[in-house]
Short mmCIF file of C-alpha atoms and ligand atoms in Angstrom, two decimals:
data_model
loop_
_atom_site.label_atom_id
_atom_site.label_comp_id
_atom_site.label_asym_id
_atom_site.label_seq_id
_atom_site.Cartn_x
_atom_site.Cartn_y
_atom_site.Cartn_z
CA MET W 27 0.00 0.00 0.00
CA ASN W 28 1.12 3.53 -0.77
CA ASN W 29 2.45 5.37 2.33
CA LYS W 30 1.28 8.82 1.28
CA ARG W 31 -0.84 10.39 4.04
CA ILE W 32 -3.80 12.34 2.75
CA ILE W 33 -6.77 14.37 3.98
CA ILE W 34 -10.12 12.64 3.64
CA ALA W 35 -13.16 14.92 3.81
CA ILE W 36 -16.54 13.37 4.54
CA ASP W 37 -19.63 15.53 4.27
CA GLY W 38 -23.30 14.75 4.08
CA HIS W 39 -26.67 14.67 5.76
CA SER W 40 -27.19 14.17 9.46
CA SER W 41 -27.54 10.64 10.82
CA CYS W 42 -26.32 8.82 7.74
CA GLY W 43 -23.47 7.13 9.58
CA LYS W 44 -20.71 9.58 8.63
CA SER W 45 -19.00 9.29 11.99
CA THR W 46 -19.18 5.49 12.13
CA PHE W 47 -17.81 5.32 8.60
CA ALA W 48 -15.10 7.93 9.22
CA LYS W 49 -14.05 6.22 12.46
CA ALA W 50 -13.77 2.83 10.73
CA ILE W 51 -11.69 4.34 7.92
CA ALA W 52 -9.36 6.09 10.37
CA ALA W 53 -8.84 2.86 12.34
CA ARG W 54 -8.12 0.94 9.14
CA LEU W 55 -5.62 3.51 7.85
CA GLY W 56 -4.09 4.53 11.19
CA TYR W 57 -5.37 8.07 10.61
CA ILE W 58 -6.76 10.60 13.09
CA PHE W 59 -10.54 10.95 13.04
CA ILE W 60 -12.17 14.28 13.81
CA ASP W 61 -15.95 14.54 14.22
CA THR W 62 -16.62 18.24 13.59
CA GLY W 63 -20.33 17.85 14.39
CA ALA W 64 -19.21 17.07 17.95
CA MET W 65 -17.51 20.48 18.05
CA TYR W 66 -20.72 22.32 17.03
CA ARG W 67 -22.63 20.17 19.53
CA ALA W 68 -20.15 21.01 22.30
CA VAL W 69 -20.62 24.75 21.72
CA THR W 70 -24.41 24.20 21.71
CA LEU W 71 -24.27 22.25 24.99
CA TYR W 72 -22.20 24.99 26.59
CA ALA W 73 -24.68 27.63 25.41
CA LEU W 74 -27.59 25.57 26.79
CA GLU W 75 -25.88 25.08 30.13
CA HIS W 76 -24.92 28.74 30.44
CA GLY W 77 -28.24 30.38 29.67
CA ALA W 78 -27.63 31.45 26.07
CA ILE W 79 -30.47 29.24 24.81
CA LEU W 80 -33.82 29.56 26.54
CA SER W 81 -36.91 27.57 25.48
CA GLY W 82 -35.11 26.61 22.29
CA ILE W 83 -34.37 30.24 21.33
CA VAL W 84 -30.68 30.88 20.66
CA ASP W 85 -29.38 34.26 21.83
CA GLU W 86 -26.71 34.72 19.15
CA GLU W 87 -25.03 37.67 20.81
CA ARG W 88 -24.60 35.76 24.05
CA VAL W 89 -23.25 32.71 22.22
CA VAL W 90 -20.70 34.87 20.39
CA GLY W 91 -19.77 36.53 23.69
CA MET W 92 -19.10 33.10 25.20
CA LEU W 93 -16.82 31.83 22.45
CA GLY W 94 -13.65 33.10 24.15
CA GLU W 95 -14.40 31.03 27.24
CA ILE W 96 -14.98 27.76 25.35
CA ASN W 97 -11.88 25.61 24.94
CA ILE W 98 -12.41 22.43 23.00
CA ASP W 99 -10.00 19.54 22.81
CA PHE W 100 -10.07 15.89 21.77
CA ARG W 101 -8.41 13.10 23.77
CA PHE W 102 -8.04 9.59 22.42
CA ASN W 103 -10.13 7.00 24.28
CA PRO W 104 -8.70 3.51 23.58
CA GLU W 105 -11.92 1.82 24.74
CA ARG W 106 -13.96 3.55 22.01
CA GLY W 107 -11.11 3.57 19.54
CA ALA W 108 -11.87 7.25 18.94
CA SER W 109 -11.34 10.62 20.55
CA ASP W 110 -13.64 12.00 23.22
CA ILE W 111 -14.48 15.67 23.21
CA TYR W 112 -13.77 17.91 26.20
CA VAL W 113 -14.90 21.47 26.92
CA ASN W 114 -12.69 23.36 29.35
CA GLY W 115 -11.29 20.03 30.53
CA ASP W 116 -14.77 18.59 31.13
CA LEU W 117 -15.67 15.34 29.31
CA VAL W 118 -18.89 16.14 27.41
CA GLU W 119 -18.96 13.25 24.93
CA GLY W 120 -21.96 11.61 26.65
CA ARG W 121 -24.02 14.83 26.80
CA ILE W 122 -23.76 16.24 23.28
CA ARG W 123 -26.03 13.80 21.43
CA THR W 124 -29.32 14.41 23.23
CA ILE W 125 -32.39 15.52 21.30
CA GLU W 126 -32.22 18.89 23.12
CA VAL W 127 -28.75 19.57 21.68
CA SER W 128 -29.81 18.17 18.27
CA ASN W 129 -32.74 20.58 18.16
CA CYS W 130 -30.57 23.67 18.76
CA VAL W 131 -27.33 22.77 16.99
CA SER W 132 -28.39 23.94 13.51
CA ALA W 133 -29.12 27.43 14.84
CA VAL W 134 -25.81 27.60 16.72
CA SER W 135 -23.85 26.29 13.73
CA SER W 136 -25.31 29.00 11.50
CA ILE W 137 -23.59 31.77 13.54
CA ALA W 138 -20.65 33.15 11.52
CA GLU W 139 -18.35 33.64 14.53
CA VAL W 140 -18.96 30.08 15.72
CA ARG W 141 -18.05 28.74 12.31
CA SER W 142 -14.90 30.80 11.91
CA LYS W 143 -13.58 29.74 15.31
CA LEU W 144 -14.24 26.03 14.69
CA VAL W 145 -13.06 26.05 11.06
CA ALA W 146 -9.73 27.60 12.14
CA MET W 147 -9.30 24.84 14.75
CA GLN W 148 -10.11 22.16 12.16
CA GLN W 149 -7.63 23.55 9.63
CA GLU W 150 -4.92 23.49 12.27
CA MET W 151 -5.68 19.83 13.02
CA GLY W 152 -5.27 19.06 9.32
CA LEU W 153 -1.69 20.30 9.24
CA ARG W 154 -0.64 16.87 10.52
CA ARG W 155 -2.20 15.13 7.46
CA GLY W 156 -3.34 11.52 7.80
CA ILE W 157 -6.73 12.76 8.89
CA VAL W 158 -10.36 11.80 8.31
CA MET W 159 -12.71 14.66 9.11
CA ASP W 160 -16.46 14.50 8.92
CA GLY W 161 -18.96 17.35 8.85
CA ARG W 162 -20.94 19.50 6.43
CA ASP W 163 -18.37 21.87 4.94
CA ILE W 164 -15.14 19.89 5.09
CA GLY W 165 -14.68 19.38 1.34
CA THR W 166 -16.05 22.81 0.45
CA VAL W 167 -14.63 25.19 3.11
CA VAL W 168 -12.29 23.54 5.62
CA PHE W 169 -10.17 21.52 3.16
CA PRO W 170 -11.12 22.48 -0.41
CA ASP W 171 -7.90 20.76 -1.57
CA ALA W 172 -8.51 17.45 0.25
CA GLU W 173 -7.25 14.56 -1.88
CA LEU W 174 -10.39 12.49 -1.29
CA LYS W 175 -13.88 13.89 -0.74
CA ILE W 176 -16.93 11.79 -0.03
CA TYR W 177 -20.50 13.07 0.10
CA MET W 178 -22.70 10.70 2.10
CA THR W 179 -26.44 10.42 2.03
CA ALA W 180 -29.25 7.95 2.82
CA ASP W 181 -33.02 7.89 2.78
CA PRO W 182 -34.37 10.16 5.62
CA MET W 183 -36.54 7.40 7.17
CA VAL W 184 -33.62 4.96 7.15
CA ARG W 185 -31.56 7.62 8.93
CA ALA W 186 -34.31 8.33 11.48
CA GLU W 187 -34.65 4.62 12.25
CA ARG W 188 -30.90 4.29 12.78
CA ARG W 189 -30.76 7.23 15.18
CA TYR W 190 -33.92 6.04 16.97
CA LYS W 191 -32.29 2.66 17.66
CA GLU W 192 -29.13 4.37 18.90
CA LEU W 193 -30.96 6.71 21.30
CA THR W 194 -33.45 4.14 22.66
CA ALA W 195 -30.58 1.68 23.25
CA LYS W 196 -29.08 4.36 25.50
CA GLY W 197 -32.41 4.63 27.34
CA ASP W 198 -33.50 7.98 25.84
CA ASN W 199 -37.25 8.46 25.79
CA VAL W 200 -37.85 9.51 22.17
CA THR W 201 -40.28 8.68 19.38
CA LEU W 202 -39.44 7.75 15.81
CA GLU W 203 -41.67 10.62 14.62
CA GLU W 204 -39.74 13.29 16.52
CA ILE W 205 -36.42 11.88 15.32
CA TYR W 206 -37.68 11.86 11.73
CA GLU W 207 -38.81 15.47 12.05
CA ASN W 208 -35.42 16.42 13.49
CA VAL W 209 -33.60 14.68 10.61
CA VAL W 210 -35.71 16.40 7.95
CA SER W 211 -35.56 19.82 9.58
CA ARG W 212 -31.80 19.60 10.09
CA ASP W 213 -31.32 18.65 6.40
CA LYS W 214 -33.28 21.73 5.47
CA ALA W 215 -31.47 24.01 7.92
CA ASP W 216 -28.01 22.66 7.00
CA MET W 217 -28.65 23.06 3.26
CA SER W 218 -30.31 26.45 3.35
CA ARG W 219 -28.21 28.40 5.84
CA ALA W 220 -26.45 31.48 4.51
CA ILE W 221 -22.91 30.59 5.58
CA SER W 222 -21.23 27.38 4.41
CA PRO W 223 -24.42 25.48 3.61
CA LEU W 224 -24.17 21.74 3.17
CA ARG W 225 -23.56 21.02 -0.49
CA LYS W 226 -21.64 18.45 -2.46
CA ALA W 227 -18.21 19.70 -3.52
CA ASP W 228 -17.86 19.43 -7.31
CA ASP W 229 -15.08 16.86 -6.92
CA ALA W 230 -16.75 14.79 -4.17
CA ILE W 231 -17.85 11.20 -4.77
CA VAL W 232 -21.41 10.35 -3.65
CA LEU W 233 -22.00 7.42 -1.30
CA ASP W 234 -25.67 6.54 -0.71
CA ASN W 235 -25.57 3.95 2.04
CA SER W 236 -29.33 3.37 2.50
CA GLN W 237 -28.89 -0.28 1.58
CA MET W 238 -25.23 -0.85 2.42
CA SER W 239 -23.60 -2.56 5.40
CA VAL W 240 -20.53 -1.06 7.09
CA GLU W 241 -18.38 -3.76 5.40
CA GLU W 242 -19.76 -2.93 1.96
CA GLN W 243 -19.02 0.73 2.56
CA MET W 244 -15.47 -0.14 3.60
CA THR W 245 -14.88 -2.14 0.40
CA TRP W 246 -16.31 0.72 -1.66
CA PHE W 247 -14.09 3.19 0.20
CA MET W 248 -10.82 1.26 -0.09
CA GLU W 249 -11.08 1.26 -3.89
CA ARG W 250 -11.50 5.06 -3.91
CA TYR W 251 -8.73 5.46 -1.38
CA GLU W 252 -6.25 3.44 -3.46
CA GLU W 253 -7.11 5.58 -6.49
CA ALA W 254 -6.67 8.81 -4.50
CA VAL W 255 -3.24 7.93 -3.09
CA ALA W 256 -2.04 6.68 -6.50
CA LYS W 257 -2.67 10.12 -8.05
O1 DC Y 23 -22.82 15.52 12.40
P1 DC Y 23 -23.77 15.99 13.48
O2 DC Y 23 -25.22 15.63 13.22
O3 DC Y 23 -23.34 15.56 14.84
O4 DC Y 23 -23.67 17.59 13.42
C1 DC Y 23 -24.41 18.41 14.28
C2 DC Y 23 -24.80 19.71 13.60
O5 DC Y 23 -23.64 20.52 13.44
C3 DC Y 23 -25.46 19.61 12.24
O6 DC Y 23 -26.85 19.80 12.33
C4 DC Y 23 -24.85 20.70 11.41
C5 DC Y 23 -23.68 21.19 12.19
N1 DC Y 23 -22.38 21.00 11.52
C6 DC Y 23 -21.96 21.99 10.68
O7 DC Y 23 -22.67 22.96 10.48
N2 DC Y 23 -20.73 21.89 10.09
C7 DC Y 23 -19.95 20.83 10.32
N3 DC Y 23 -18.75 20.76 9.75
C8 DC Y 23 -20.39 19.79 11.17
C9 DC Y 23 -21.64 19.89 11.74
#
């Protein structure tokens, strides 16, 4: 196998398994995996816990005012085989995927100052190369020159069912209907926001995994990866 270390950008809709896929790729290649959605979620959680979001309404000015006091870092957790996210030294990994955070994260991630802070952090992480980063704007804004860009999608009901299983397995009291609504409304919000909307980069390859297992996706990926490093 070629030893060239590249940047792999994975963008796409919410809940289509981007993180699972990106994590598996990183483990296979010995690359670092960065879940940028977790960064937007961490800022959202902080805003929720510090009074900048009340009854679902995001006070943008207060969120922007808080940015200087939010320090995000990732620390590798060998048990998960991935990095956990910390805010100001506090492990928040287990608290960022609740429906409350999911319902507010699109609004927080549409704030320009939030995006510029997190994008700068992500670009710095990429200096090391050998990185798999997943998000919404990785191939378009964060790393427009990434050697391999993948745009993932899946049927919205398939995605809602996957997330429903994940959350109920953790004991969360949610309904499939509310998850489906959240998936559809986040697609809309992510694709229609003014700054860095979710869109396929011209040179990204589409992966629709509605009917694909993780193994099938890995086989599909390795062929594209070999082509990308051979270039
Ligand atoms: O991948 P996720 O569902 O955990 O992401 C949470 C939210 O963060 C998603 O609704 C859109 C936003 N996001 C973004 O705007 N840009 C990114 N690079 C990653 C996520």
